[in-house]
PDB file of C-alpha atoms in Angstrom:
ATOM      1  CA  LEU G  27     111.331  84.104 114.168  1.00  0.00           C
ATOM      2  CA  ASP G  28     112.042  81.526 111.024  1.00  0.00           C
ATOM      3  CA  ARG G  29     109.478  79.628 110.337  1.00  0.00           C
ATOM      4  CA  ARG G  30     109.530  75.846 107.996  1.00  0.00           C
ATOM      5  CA  VAL G  31     106.713  76.001 105.523  1.00  0.00           C
ATOM      6  CA  HIS G  32     105.160  74.002 103.398  1.00  0.00           C
ATOM      7  CA  VAL G  33     102.515  75.907 100.902  1.00  0.00           C
ATOM      8  CA  THR G  34     100.032  74.096  98.716  1.00  0.00           C
ATOM      9  CA  GLY G  35      97.996  75.272  95.236  1.00  0.00           C
ATOM     10  CA  ALA G  36      99.574  78.875  95.444  1.00  0.00           C
ATOM     11  CA  THR G  37      98.808  80.919  91.597  1.00  0.00           C
ATOM     12  CA  LEU G  38     102.221  82.166  90.343  1.00  0.00           C
ATOM     13  CA  VAL G  39     101.601  85.940  89.669  1.00  0.00           C
ATOM     14  CA  ALA G  40     105.497  86.992  88.260  1.00  0.00           C
ATOM     15  CA  VAL G  41     108.714  86.528  87.807  1.00  0.00           C
ATOM     16  CA  ASP G  42     111.516  89.075  88.241  1.00  0.00           C
ATOM     17  CA  ARG G  43     112.999  88.559  85.571  1.00  0.00           C
ATOM     18  CA  PHE G  44     114.661  92.036  85.213  1.00  0.00           C
ATOM     19  CA  ASP G  45     117.592  92.929  86.587  1.00  0.00           C
ATOM     20  CA  GLU G  46     117.601  96.827  87.032  1.00  0.00           C
ATOM     21  CA  THR G  47     120.201  97.364  89.395  1.00  0.00           C
ATOM     22  CA  GLY G  48     122.726  95.276  87.194  1.00  0.00           C
ATOM     23  CA  GLU G  49     124.052  93.591  90.117  1.00  0.00           C
ATOM     24  CA  GLY G  50     122.077  90.350  89.521  1.00  0.00           C
ATOM     25  CA  ALA G  51     118.293  91.715  91.479  1.00  0.00           C
ATOM     26  CA  ARG G  52     116.681  89.590  90.115  1.00  0.00           C
ATOM     27  CA  GLY G  53     114.867  86.224  89.813  1.00  0.00           C
ATOM     28  CA  ASN G  54     111.693  86.740  93.162  1.00  0.00           C
ATOM     29  CA  HIS G  55     109.034  84.607  92.787  1.00  0.00           C
ATOM     30  CA  TYR G  56     105.788  86.135  93.404  1.00  0.00           C
ATOM     31  CA  VAL G  57     103.333  84.051  94.477  1.00  0.00           C
ATOM     32  CA  GLN G  58      98.651  83.728  96.340  1.00  0.00           C
ATOM     33  CA  ASP G  59      96.114  82.296  96.626  1.00  0.00           C
ATOM     34  CA  LEU G  60      94.222  80.777  93.294  1.00  0.00           C
ATOM     35  CA  ALA G  61      90.710  82.867  93.798  1.00  0.00           C
ATOM     36  CA  ASP G  62      88.369  85.227  92.343  1.00  0.00           C
ATOM     37  CA  ASP G  63      88.392  87.596  95.378  1.00  0.00           C
ATOM     38  CA  PRO G  64      92.172  86.883  97.175  1.00  0.00           C
ATOM     39  CA  ALA G  65      91.566  87.679 100.649  1.00  0.00           C
ATOM     40  CA  ASP G  66      94.021  89.678 102.990  1.00  0.00           C
ATOM     41  CA  HIS G  67      97.932  88.535 103.580  1.00  0.00           C
ATOM     42  CA  SER G  68      97.690  85.652 100.518  1.00  0.00           C
ATOM     43  CA  GLY G  69     100.504  86.885  98.994  1.00  0.00           C
ATOM     44  CA  MET G  70     104.084  85.729  99.130  1.00  0.00           C
ATOM     45  CA  THR G  71     107.476  86.704  98.150  1.00  0.00           C
ATOM     46  CA  VAL G  72     109.586  84.260  97.733  1.00  0.00           C
ATOM     47  CA  PHE G  73     113.109  85.428  97.381  1.00  0.00           C
ATOM     48  CA  GLN G  74     115.316  83.907  94.842  1.00  0.00           C
ATOM     49  CA  PRO G  75     114.178  79.812  94.851  1.00  0.00           C
ATOM     50  CA  ALA G  76     115.829  76.933  93.588  1.00  0.00           C
ATOM     51  CA  PHE G  77     113.034  74.331  91.647  1.00  0.00           C
ATOM     52  CA  SER G  78     112.104  70.645  91.888  1.00  0.00           C
ATOM     53  CA  PRO G  79     113.334  69.717  89.264  1.00  0.00           C
ATOM     54  CA  PRO G  80     116.016  71.973  88.484  1.00  0.00           C
ATOM     55  CA  ASP G  81     115.202  72.992  84.879  1.00  0.00           C
ATOM     56  CA  LEU G  82     112.013  73.696  85.546  1.00  0.00           C
ATOM     57  CA  ARG G  83     111.332  76.851  84.855  1.00  0.00           C
ATOM     58  CA  LEU G  84     108.146  78.570  85.809  1.00  0.00           C
ATOM     59  CA  VAL G  85     105.320  81.129  84.546  1.00  0.00           C
ATOM     60  CA  PRO G  86     102.425  83.527  85.909  1.00  0.00           C
ATOM     61  CA  GLY G  87      99.611  80.917  86.037  1.00  0.00           C
ATOM     62  CA  ASP G  88     101.385  77.877  86.567  1.00  0.00           C
ATOM     63  CA  VAL G  89      99.623  76.664  90.073  1.00  0.00           C
ATOM     64  CA  VAL G  90     102.604  75.675  92.383  1.00  0.00           C
ATOM     65  CA  ASP G  91     103.817  74.107  95.787  1.00  0.00           C
ATOM     66  CA  VAL G  92     106.406  75.870  97.728  1.00  0.00           C
ATOM     67  CA  SER G  93     108.242  74.816 100.564  1.00  0.00           C
ATOM     68  CA  GLY G  94     111.840  76.351 102.788  1.00  0.00           C
ATOM     69  CA  VAL G  95     111.279  78.809 105.285  1.00  0.00           C
ATOM     70  CA  LEU G  96     109.456  82.002 105.938  1.00  0.00           C
ATOM     71  CA  THR G  97     111.252  84.714 107.634  1.00  0.00           C
ATOM     72  CA  GLU G  98     110.003  88.476 108.542  1.00  0.00           C
ATOM     73  CA  PHE G  99     112.901  90.193 106.489  1.00  0.00           C
ATOM     74  CA  LEU G 100     113.733  93.085 108.303  1.00  0.00           C
ATOM     75  CA  GLY G 101     115.881  95.207 106.532  1.00  0.00           C
ATOM     76  CA  PRO G 102     119.813  95.378 105.043  1.00  0.00           C
ATOM     77  CA  SER G 103     121.715  95.111 108.221  1.00  0.00           C
ATOM     78  CA  SER G 104     123.308  98.512 107.323  1.00  0.00           C
ATOM     79  CA  GLY G 105     120.379  99.706 108.339  1.00  0.00           C
ATOM     80  CA  ARG G 106     116.666  97.735 109.196  1.00  0.00           C
ATOM     81  CA  PHE G 107     113.676  99.355 108.213  1.00  0.00           C
ATOM     82  CA  GLY G 108     112.913 100.041 111.435  1.00  0.00           C
ATOM     83  CA  GLY G 109     109.462 100.271 113.705  1.00  0.00           C
ATOM     84  CA  CYS G 110     108.269  97.462 113.184  1.00  0.00           C
ATOM     85  CA  ARG G 111     108.319  96.917 109.925  1.00  0.00           C
ATOM     86  CA  THR G 112     109.387  94.296 108.347  1.00  0.00           C
ATOM     87  CA  LEU G 113     108.315  91.749 104.847  1.00  0.00           C
ATOM     88  CA  PRO G 114     107.725  88.658 104.762  1.00  0.00           C
ATOM     89  CA  GLU G 115     109.018  86.359 102.517  1.00  0.00           C
ATOM     90  CA  ILE G 116     109.572  82.361 101.611  1.00  0.00           C
ATOM     91  CA  GLY G 117     113.112  80.751 100.756  1.00  0.00           C
ATOM     92  CA  GLY G 118     112.566  77.762  99.699  1.00  0.00           C
ATOM     93  CA  THR G 119     112.562  75.000  96.472  1.00  0.00           C
ATOM     94  CA  MET G 120     109.324  75.868  94.064  1.00  0.00           C
ATOM     95  CA  SER G 121     107.620  73.022  92.263  1.00  0.00           C
ATOM     96  CA  PHE G 122     105.117  73.020  89.856  1.00  0.00           C
ATOM     97  CA  ARG G 123     101.927  71.396  90.235  1.00  0.00           C
ATOM     98  CA  PHE G 124      99.315  72.285  87.099  1.00  0.00           C
ATOM     99  CA  GLU G 125      98.354  75.129  84.432  1.00  0.00           C
ATOM    100  CA  ASP G 126      95.722  76.999  85.450  1.00  0.00           C
ATOM    101  CA  ARG G 127      94.289  80.890  84.563  1.00  0.00           C
ATOM    102  CA  PRO G 128      96.582  84.167  85.607  1.00  0.00           C
ATOM    103  CA  ALA G 129      95.871  85.411  89.111  1.00  0.00           C
ATOM    104  CA  ARG G 130      93.127  87.320  89.192  1.00  0.00           C
ATOM    105  CA  PRO G 131      94.129  91.056  91.082  1.00  0.00           C
ATOM    106  CA  ARG G 132      92.595  92.279  94.200  1.00  0.00           C
ATOM    107  CA  ARG G 133      91.797  95.813  94.046  1.00  0.00           C
ATOM    108  CA  VAL G 134      93.110  97.723  96.149  1.00  0.00           C
ATOM    109  CA  PRO G 135      91.636 101.951  97.747  1.00  0.00           C
ATOM    110  CA  LEU G 136      94.720 104.007  96.893  1.00  0.00           C
ATOM    111  CA  ASP G 137      94.038 105.031 101.016  1.00  0.00           C
ATOM    112  CA  ASP G 138      94.935 101.717 102.001  1.00  0.00           C
ATOM    113  CA  LEU G 139      98.188 102.585 100.702  1.00  0.00           C
ATOM    114  CA  LYS G 140      99.188 105.350 102.571  1.00  0.00           C
ATOM    115  CA  SER G 141     100.866 103.474 106.245  1.00  0.00           C
ATOM    116  CA  TYR G 142     102.839 100.352 106.593  1.00  0.00           C
ATOM    117  CA  ALA G 143      99.249  99.289 108.901  1.00  0.00           C
ATOM    118  CA  SER G 144      96.315  99.544 106.386  1.00  0.00           C
ATOM    119  CA  ALA G 145      99.272  97.820 103.596  1.00  0.00           C
ATOM    120  CA  ARG G 146     101.183  94.739 104.581  1.00  0.00           C
ATOM    121  CA  ARG G 147      98.364  93.033 103.994  1.00  0.00           C
ATOM    122  CA  TYR G 148      99.045  93.048 100.560  1.00  0.00           C
ATOM    123  CA  ILE G 149     102.621  92.320 100.308  1.00  0.00           C
ATOM    124  CA  GLY G 150     103.152  89.858  97.193  1.00  0.00           C
ATOM    125  CA  MET G 151      99.729  90.482  95.845  1.00  0.00           C
ATOM    126  CA  LEU G 152      98.698  90.702  92.668  1.00  0.00           C
ATOM    127  CA  VAL G 153      96.797  93.898  93.584  1.00  0.00           C
ATOM    128  CA  ARG G 154      94.701  97.297  91.171  1.00  0.00           C
ATOM    129  CA  VAL G 155      94.664 100.789  91.929  1.00  0.00           C
ATOM    130  CA  GLU G 156      92.664 102.934  90.654  1.00  0.00           C
ATOM    131  CA  GLY G 157      92.352 107.065  90.278  1.00  0.00           C
ATOM    132  CA  VAL G 158      96.640 106.691  90.606  1.00  0.00           C
ATOM    133  CA  GLU G 159      98.358 110.186  89.463  1.00  0.00           C
ATOM    134  CA  ILE G 160     101.782 111.018  89.551  1.00  0.00           C
ATOM    135  CA  ALA G 161     103.035 113.780  92.708  1.00  0.00           C
ATOM    136  CA  ARG G 162     106.455 114.498  90.865  1.00  0.00           C
ATOM    137  CA  ASP G 163     108.388 113.262  88.261  1.00  0.00           C
ATOM    138  CA  PRO G 164     110.545 109.761  88.775  1.00  0.00           C
ATOM    139  CA  SER G 165     113.852 109.256  90.271  1.00  0.00           C
ATOM    140  CA  ARG G 166     116.280 107.381  89.027  1.00  0.00           C
ATOM    141  CA  SER G 167     119.344 105.933  91.129  1.00  0.00           C
ATOM    142  CA  GLY G 168     121.470 103.164  90.826  1.00  0.00           C
ATOM    143  CA  GLY G 169     119.668 101.898  87.872  1.00  0.00           C
ATOM    144  CA  ARG G 170     116.273 101.994  90.028  1.00  0.00           C
ATOM    145  CA  TYR G 171     113.130 103.841  88.363  1.00  0.00           C
ATOM    146  CA  THR G 172     110.405 105.135  90.951  1.00  0.00           C
ATOM    147  CA  ALA G 173     107.108 107.566  90.540  1.00  0.00           C
ATOM    148  CA  SER G 174     105.639 108.378  93.389  1.00  0.00           C
ATOM    149  CA  ILE G 175     101.943 108.566  93.700  1.00  0.00           C
ATOM    150  CA  ASN G 176      99.972 111.334  94.736  1.00  0.00           C
ATOM    151  CA  VAL G 177      98.585 110.709  97.775  1.00  0.00           C
ATOM    152  CA  GLY G 178      97.304 114.077  99.779  1.00  0.00           C
ATOM    153  CA  ALA G 179      98.372 115.575 102.234  1.00  0.00           C
ATOM    154  CA  GLY G 180      99.895 114.333 105.462  1.00  0.00           C
ATOM    155  CA  VAL G 181     101.546 111.195 104.429  1.00  0.00           C
ATOM    156  CA  PRO G 182     104.812 111.034 105.819  1.00  0.00           C
ATOM    157  CA  ALA G 183     108.160 111.127 102.800  1.00  0.00           C
ATOM    158  CA  ALA G 184     108.770 107.667 103.760  1.00  0.00           C
ATOM    159  CA  ASP G 185     105.401 105.954 103.280  1.00  0.00           C
ATOM    160  CA  VAL G 186     104.706 107.744 100.369  1.00  0.00           C
ATOM    161  CA  PRO G 187     104.000 104.754  97.896  1.00  0.00           C
ATOM    162  CA  SER G 188     104.912 104.503  94.522  1.00  0.00           C
ATOM    163  CA  LEU G 189     105.045 103.174  90.878  1.00  0.00           C
ATOM    164  CA  SER G 190     109.045 101.186  90.547  1.00  0.00           C
ATOM    165  CA  ASN G 191     110.612  99.474  87.488  1.00  0.00           C
ATOM    166  CA  GLU G 192     111.224  95.778  89.252  1.00  0.00           C
ATOM    167  CA  LEU G 193     109.262  94.062  87.100  1.00  0.00           C
ATOM    168  CA  TYR G 194     110.057  95.801  83.721  1.00  0.00           C
ATOM    169  CA  ASP G 195     112.291  98.451  81.590  1.00  0.00           C
ATOM    170  CA  LEU G 196     109.744 100.714  82.715  1.00  0.00           C
ATOM    171  CA  GLU G 197     111.879 103.790  81.922  1.00  0.00           C
ATOM    172  CA  ALA G 198     112.565 102.483  78.363  1.00  0.00           C
ATOM    173  CA  GLU G 199     108.894 100.656  77.386  1.00  0.00           C
ATOM    174  CA  GLY G 200     106.489 102.856  79.099  1.00  0.00           C
ATOM    175  CA  PRO G 201     103.893 104.947  79.479  1.00  0.00           C
ATOM    176  CA  PRO G 202     105.662 107.677  80.951  1.00  0.00           C
ATOM    177  CA  LEU G 203     105.263 108.706  84.032  1.00  0.00           C
ATOM    178  CA  ALA G 204     105.619 112.550  84.577  1.00  0.00           C
ATOM    179  CA  ALA G 205     104.571 114.719  87.241  1.00  0.00           C
ATOM    180  CA  GLY G 206     100.471 114.652  86.890  1.00  0.00           C
ATOM    181  CA  ALA G 207      99.613 112.081  84.571  1.00  0.00           C
ATOM    182  CA  SER G 208      96.569 110.158  85.356  1.00  0.00           C
ATOM    183  CA  PHE G 209      95.630 106.194  85.022  1.00  0.00           C
ATOM    184  CA  ARG G 210      92.284 105.259  85.457  1.00  0.00           C
ATOM    185  CA  SER G 211      94.008 101.957  87.464  1.00  0.00           C
ATOM    186  CA  VAL G 212      97.658 100.614  87.829  1.00  0.00           C
ATOM    187  CA  THR G 213      98.013  97.000  88.246  1.00  0.00           C
ATOM    188  CA  GLY G 214     101.176  95.324  89.214  1.00  0.00           C
ATOM    189  CA  VAL G 215     102.867  93.234  92.537  1.00  0.00           C
ATOM    190  CA  LEU G 216     102.500  95.131  95.698  1.00  0.00           C
ATOM    191  CA  THR G 217     106.581  94.794  97.049  1.00  0.00           C
ATOM    192  CA  TYR G 218     108.348  96.514 100.255  1.00  0.00           C
ATOM    193  CA  PHE G 219     111.722  97.464 101.035  1.00  0.00           C
ATOM    194  CA  TYR G 220     111.422 100.727 102.876  1.00  0.00           C
ATOM    195  CA  GLY G 221     108.467 101.513 101.553  1.00  0.00           C
ATOM    196  CA  PHE G 222     105.823 100.467  99.398  1.00  0.00           C
ATOM    197  CA  LYS G 223     105.810  99.933  95.956  1.00  0.00           C
ATOM    198  CA  ILE G 224     103.644  98.530  93.124  1.00  0.00           C
ATOM    199  CA  ALA G 225     105.310  97.032  89.769  1.00  0.00           C
ATOM    200  CA  PRO G 226     103.559  96.705  86.899  1.00  0.00           C
ATOM    201  CA  ARG G 227     104.742  93.222  84.888  1.00  0.00           C
ATOM    202  CA  CYS G 228     103.721  95.186  81.191  1.00  0.00           C
ATOM    203  CA  PRO G 229     102.512  98.514  80.592  1.00  0.00           C
ATOM    204  CA  ALA G 230      99.356  96.735  79.846  1.00  0.00           C
ATOM    205  CA  ASP G 231      99.119  97.006  83.659  1.00  0.00           C
ATOM    206  CA  PHE G 232      98.380 100.725  83.005  1.00  0.00           C
ATOM    207  CA  GLN G 233      94.741 101.568  82.017  1.00  0.00           C
ATOM    208  CA  PRO G 234      94.677 105.289  80.687  1.00  0.00           C
ATOM    209  CA  GLU G 235      92.077 107.514  82.001  1.00  0.00           C
ATOM    210  CA  GLY G 236      88.404 106.046  80.207  1.00  0.00           C
ATOM    211  CA  ALA G 237      90.172 102.743  78.559  1.00  0.00           C
ATOM    212  CA  PRO G 238      88.288  99.048  79.279  1.00  0.00           C
ATOM    213  CA  LEU G 239      89.899  97.536  82.453  1.00  0.00           C
ATOM    214  CA  PRO G 240      93.165  94.673  80.806  1.00  0.00           C
ATOM    215  CA  VAL G 241      92.002  91.424  80.696  1.00  0.00           C
ATOM    216  CA  ASP G 242      93.632  89.207  83.902  1.00  0.00           C
ATOM    217  CA  ASP G 243      95.969  87.820  81.278  1.00  0.00           C
ATOM    218  CA  ALA G 244      96.974  91.560  79.334  1.00  0.00           C
ATOM    219  CA  CYS G 245     100.993  90.933  80.320  1.00  0.00           C
ATOM    220  CA  ALA G 246     101.149  86.603  80.235  1.00  0.00           C
ATOM    221  CA  PRO G 247     104.639  85.610  78.116  1.00  0.00           C
TER     222      PRO G 247
END
């Protein structure tokens, strides 16, 4: 059921400016509550928004209002997600309120990403997952570049989370994601489309083993 919504005082986490498919797959904005420890369900995908004024251009850290329609997207008509799975997103207009600090990531246990039921609450949020190991060499399809995360045995293939190049050219800019590569933590926006993906914003979202945690504005433009 679509609903009219008006969201005030949300922090812009990331802007998708990377067209990985070459078919215009960019333009989404990701927002979440401005909090030191963001609560569950506090993130949202704003699907290819309009702006007020029309020439407004936003950057991560801006605090915004969003007016539009909240939709529980069931998946493309050619193949629904199934299993009562949806992608919540808002289509509408964004306006600027004021500049603020970069959003802080929500620390998420890797186990929470093993199923739709436990991971849905983080969709659209900036998350940080610790102890990330790449399960197998990355796959490439139509410009999309993904690497599965090792979550152990017993998880259906469709529920295995992965890292993706939705927000920057991960394959070209790195870091390398060969099978067995490990990181102390990975930060990124949690997205959903036939499975959960962590979309890092830039190479600084990867924390090598033994390195200090990245600063909140490591990927600031």
